[in-house]
Amino acid sequence: MDVNMNVSGKLSALQVMRDAPVIPVIVLNDVKQAVLLARALVAGGIRMLEVTLRTPQALACIEAIARDVPDAVVGAGTVRSAADAQACAMAGARFVVSPGYTHAVGQACRDAGLALLPGVATGSEIMMAQEDGLSELKFFPALQAGGTAMLKAWSGPFGDVKFCPTGGVSMANAAEFLALPNVVCVGGSWLTPAEAVARGDWAQVTALAQQACLLVRKDI
């Protein structure tokens, strides 16, 4: 983990990716759980937190973490429109993760000063993102779209692109992805199991975060 990174200034996507081997994909249904979950992850060494916009409470959760957990760097996931990006910035998000890429989302993130990690699954999508100056991308859905074999194939024509595979990535296969030279980190939901969050088992979340930080990756 890049413990020397200044988290108070504007972030780049590469800084978000380099901070730890795993970016947790977080789904929250209760604002009351947001701060406690964030603190548990930070205690385990994970501070780049992707709160997905999959629930009505997501923006309120982002706002609560941004306000009450200064050691965390909260971002928003499942961002699909310029309006989503703008709302996330207003809530205090510092970075955005999207399942795909559009020029409108890219422009909204630039306007708001948000680091963007957009999802791609094809060569054409990579090229479109690169046309807008983006070379740090989320490979999504990673397992379903070809997994490590696809990333190896892309290393030739897209040798200047760095990826965060997400979708089907788990503790069981994370090391295989992280061993690839074009992978900086992975994204996954296994750090915040729904059952552990529901019962408030923050010690388990911290333990999973600590385990994730032990994963070995290329020094990119």
Short mmCIF file of C-alpha atoms in Angstrom, two decimals:
data_model
loop_
_atom_site.label_atom_id
_atom_site.label_comp_id
_atom_site.label_asym_id
_atom_site.label_seq_id
_atom_site.Cartn_x
_atom_site.Cartn_y
_atom_site.Cartn_z
CA MET A 1 0.00 0.00 0.00
CA ASP A 2 1.26 3.42 -0.92
CA VAL A 3 1.11 4.84 2.60
CA ASN A 4 2.92 8.01 1.54
CA MET A 5 0.22 9.07 -0.91
CA ASN A 6 -1.34 12.41 -0.10
CA VAL A 7 -5.05 11.59 -0.06
CA SER A 8 -6.10 15.21 0.46
CA GLY A 9 -5.34 16.35 -3.10
CA LYS A 10 -6.72 15.39 -6.48
CA LEU A 11 -6.30 11.70 -7.25
CA SER A 12 -5.37 9.93 -10.44
CA ALA A 13 -6.83 6.56 -11.38
CA LEU A 14 -3.38 5.02 -11.09
CA GLN A 15 -3.02 6.28 -7.52
CA VAL A 16 -6.36 4.67 -6.66
CA MET A 17 -5.23 1.40 -8.21
CA ARG A 18 -1.79 1.36 -6.63
CA ASP A 19 -2.86 1.97 -3.05
CA ALA A 20 -3.69 -1.68 -2.27
CA PRO A 21 -4.00 -4.94 -4.21
CA VAL A 22 -7.81 -4.93 -3.91
CA ILE A 23 -10.49 -2.27 -4.30
CA PRO A 24 -13.55 -3.48 -2.36
CA VAL A 25 -16.85 -3.39 -4.21
CA ILE A 26 -19.31 -2.33 -1.51
CA VAL A 27 -23.10 -2.56 -1.52
CA LEU A 28 -24.76 -0.78 1.41
CA ASN A 29 -28.43 -0.79 2.33
CA ASP A 30 -28.15 1.05 5.64
CA VAL A 31 -26.42 4.38 6.19
CA LYS A 32 -25.79 3.40 9.80
CA GLN A 33 -23.43 0.66 8.58
CA ALA A 34 -21.41 2.86 6.24
CA VAL A 35 -19.01 4.48 8.70
CA LEU A 36 -18.48 1.30 10.72
CA LEU A 37 -17.73 -0.70 7.57
CA ALA A 38 -15.35 1.95 6.27
CA ARG A 39 -13.49 2.05 9.56
CA ALA A 40 -13.19 -1.75 9.56
CA LEU A 41 -11.68 -1.75 6.07
CA VAL A 42 -9.27 1.06 6.89
CA ALA A 43 -8.20 -0.81 10.03
CA GLY A 44 -7.29 -3.73 7.78
CA GLY A 45 -5.23 -1.57 5.43
CA ILE A 46 -7.79 -0.90 2.69
CA ARG A 47 -8.74 2.75 2.25
CA MET A 48 -9.86 3.07 -1.41
CA LEU A 49 -13.53 2.22 -1.00
CA GLU A 50 -15.89 1.79 -3.95
CA VAL A 51 -19.49 2.23 -2.77
CA THR A 52 -21.75 1.14 -5.61
CA LEU A 53 -24.83 3.08 -6.66
CA ARG A 54 -26.97 -0.04 -6.45
CA THR A 55 -29.13 1.01 -3.52
CA PRO A 56 -31.18 4.11 -2.72
CA GLN A 57 -28.91 4.78 0.26
CA ALA A 58 -25.63 4.76 -1.68
CA LEU A 59 -25.12 8.52 -1.97
CA ALA A 60 -25.92 9.06 1.70
CA CYS A 61 -23.41 6.33 2.56
CA ILE A 62 -20.73 8.00 0.44
CA GLU A 63 -21.44 11.30 2.16
CA ALA A 64 -21.22 9.73 5.63
CA ILE A 65 -17.89 8.05 4.90
CA ALA A 66 -16.43 11.20 3.34
CA ARG A 67 -17.46 13.19 6.40
CA ASP A 68 -16.69 10.79 9.24
CA VAL A 69 -13.80 8.56 8.09
CA PRO A 70 -10.93 10.87 7.15
CA ASP A 71 -8.50 8.00 6.60
CA ALA A 72 -10.72 6.50 3.91
CA VAL A 73 -10.85 7.62 0.30
CA VAL A 74 -14.41 7.01 -0.80
CA GLY A 75 -15.37 6.46 -4.40
CA ALA A 76 -18.54 5.55 -6.24
CA GLY A 77 -19.19 2.48 -8.35
CA THR A 78 -21.86 1.59 -10.91
CA VAL A 79 -21.74 5.16 -12.24
CA ARG A 80 -23.59 5.11 -15.58
CA SER A 81 -24.28 8.74 -16.45
CA ALA A 82 -22.96 12.27 -16.16
CA ALA A 83 -25.69 12.97 -13.61
CA ASP A 84 -24.47 10.04 -11.50
CA ALA A 85 -20.92 11.39 -11.57
CA GLN A 86 -22.07 14.88 -10.59
CA ALA A 87 -24.17 13.54 -7.71
CA CYS A 88 -21.26 11.45 -6.45
CA ALA A 89 -18.93 14.45 -6.51
CA MET A 90 -21.44 16.46 -4.49
CA ALA A 91 -21.68 13.61 -1.97
CA GLY A 92 -17.92 13.67 -1.45
CA ALA A 93 -16.67 10.88 -3.72
CA ARG A 94 -13.05 11.21 -4.81
CA PHE A 95 -13.08 8.67 -7.63
CA VAL A 96 -15.57 6.93 -9.90
CA VAL A 97 -15.77 3.37 -11.20
CA SER A 98 -18.15 2.66 -14.06
CA PRO A 99 -19.33 -0.63 -15.63
CA GLY A 100 -18.69 0.81 -19.11
CA TYR A 101 -17.50 4.02 -20.70
CA THR A 102 -19.13 6.96 -22.47
CA HIS A 103 -17.66 10.31 -23.45
CA ALA A 104 -20.31 12.03 -21.31
CA VAL A 105 -19.25 10.19 -18.15
CA GLY A 106 -15.61 10.92 -18.91
CA GLN A 107 -16.27 14.62 -19.38
CA ALA A 108 -18.40 14.84 -16.24
CA CYS A 109 -15.60 13.27 -14.19
CA ARG A 110 -13.01 15.63 -15.65
CA ASP A 111 -15.26 18.61 -14.92
CA ALA A 112 -15.78 17.44 -11.32
CA GLY A 113 -12.11 16.57 -10.73
CA LEU A 114 -12.89 12.89 -10.17
CA ALA A 115 -10.47 10.11 -11.01
CA LEU A 116 -12.24 7.67 -13.34
CA LEU A 117 -11.75 3.93 -13.70
CA PRO A 118 -14.10 2.98 -16.56
CA GLY A 119 -15.15 -0.54 -17.42
CA VAL A 120 -14.12 -2.17 -20.71
CA ALA A 121 -14.64 -5.64 -22.14
CA THR A 122 -13.51 -5.26 -25.78
CA GLY A 123 -10.67 -3.78 -27.76
CA SER A 124 -12.96 -1.14 -29.25
CA GLU A 125 -13.95 0.03 -25.76
CA ILE A 126 -10.30 0.30 -24.76
CA MET A 127 -9.58 2.38 -27.84
CA MET A 128 -12.52 4.70 -27.13
CA ALA A 129 -11.34 5.26 -23.56
CA GLN A 130 -7.79 5.90 -24.77
CA GLU A 131 -9.04 8.48 -27.26
CA ASP A 132 -10.22 10.43 -24.20
CA GLY A 133 -6.86 10.06 -22.47
CA LEU A 134 -7.67 7.12 -20.20
CA SER A 135 -5.18 4.27 -19.91
CA GLU A 136 -6.08 2.86 -16.46
CA LEU A 137 -9.20 0.78 -16.95
CA LYS A 138 -11.48 -1.66 -15.21
CA PHE A 139 -11.76 -5.01 -17.02
CA PHE A 140 -15.39 -5.96 -16.45
CA PRO A 141 -16.88 -8.50 -16.12
CA ALA A 142 -13.43 -10.02 -15.92
CA LEU A 143 -14.13 -13.72 -15.58
CA GLN A 144 -17.06 -13.74 -18.00
CA ALA A 145 -15.18 -11.63 -20.59
CA GLY A 146 -12.16 -13.90 -20.88
CA GLY A 147 -10.29 -13.68 -17.58
CA THR A 148 -6.52 -13.87 -17.52
CA ALA A 149 -6.38 -15.23 -21.08
CA MET A 150 -7.97 -12.04 -22.40
CA LEU A 151 -5.64 -9.83 -20.38
CA LYS A 152 -2.64 -11.73 -21.74
CA ALA A 153 -3.94 -11.26 -25.29
CA TRP A 154 -4.41 -7.53 -24.72
CA SER A 155 -0.85 -7.09 -23.45
CA GLY A 156 0.40 -6.96 -27.04
CA PRO A 157 -1.82 -4.37 -28.76
CA PHE A 158 -2.54 -2.51 -25.53
CA GLY A 159 0.79 -2.73 -23.77
CA ASP A 160 0.41 0.81 -22.40
CA VAL A 161 -2.88 0.06 -20.60
CA LYS A 162 -3.17 -0.98 -16.95
CA PHE A 163 -6.18 -2.91 -15.69
CA CYS A 164 -8.24 -3.58 -12.58
CA PRO A 165 -10.09 -6.83 -13.28
CA THR A 166 -13.47 -6.95 -11.54
CA GLY A 167 -16.33 -9.42 -11.81
CA GLY A 168 -15.83 -13.00 -10.72
CA VAL A 169 -12.58 -12.15 -8.93
CA SER A 170 -12.20 -13.72 -5.49
CA MET A 171 -9.53 -14.53 -2.96
CA ALA A 172 -9.17 -17.89 -4.72
CA ASN A 173 -8.14 -16.40 -8.09
CA ALA A 174 -6.96 -12.88 -7.26
CA ALA A 175 -3.29 -13.87 -7.20
CA GLU A 176 -3.55 -15.26 -10.74
CA PHE A 177 -4.79 -11.89 -12.00
CA LEU A 178 -2.29 -9.88 -9.96
CA ALA A 179 0.61 -11.89 -11.40
CA LEU A 180 -0.03 -10.37 -14.84
CA PRO A 181 2.20 -7.41 -15.78
CA ASN A 182 -0.75 -5.30 -17.00
CA VAL A 183 -2.79 -5.73 -13.81
CA VAL A 184 -2.29 -3.19 -11.01
CA CYS A 185 -5.06 -4.32 -8.66
CA VAL A 186 -8.33 -6.22 -8.65
CA GLY A 187 -11.84 -5.33 -7.55
CA GLY A 188 -14.01 -7.63 -5.51
CA SER A 189 -16.91 -7.91 -3.15
CA TRP A 190 -15.47 -10.68 -0.99
CA LEU A 191 -13.98 -8.19 1.49
CA THR A 192 -17.47 -7.13 2.57
CA PRO A 193 -19.65 -10.28 2.69
CA ALA A 194 -23.35 -9.40 2.90
CA GLU A 195 -23.89 -11.66 5.89
CA ALA A 196 -20.99 -10.13 7.83
CA VAL A 197 -22.21 -6.61 7.11
CA ALA A 198 -25.77 -7.52 8.09
CA ARG A 199 -24.69 -8.80 11.49
CA GLY A 200 -22.12 -6.07 12.04
CA ASP A 201 -19.15 -8.42 12.13
CA TRP A 202 -16.56 -5.71 11.54
CA ALA A 203 -13.75 -7.88 12.88
CA GLN A 204 -14.29 -10.28 9.98
CA VAL A 205 -14.21 -7.40 7.50
CA THR A 206 -10.93 -6.15 8.99
CA ALA A 207 -9.45 -9.65 8.82
CA LEU A 208 -10.45 -10.01 5.16
CA ALA A 209 -8.91 -6.62 4.38
CA GLN A 210 -5.67 -7.62 6.08
CA GLN A 211 -5.62 -10.85 4.09
CA ALA A 212 -6.16 -8.93 0.85
CA CYS A 213 -3.26 -6.61 1.60
CA LEU A 214 -0.93 -9.63 1.72
CA LEU A 215 -1.61 -10.47 -1.91
CA VAL A 216 1.49 -10.04 -4.05
CA ARG A 217 1.33 -8.02 -7.26
CA LYS A 218 3.69 -6.64 -9.86
CA ASP A 219 5.43 -3.38 -8.95
CA ILE A 220 3.78 -1.20 -11.58
#
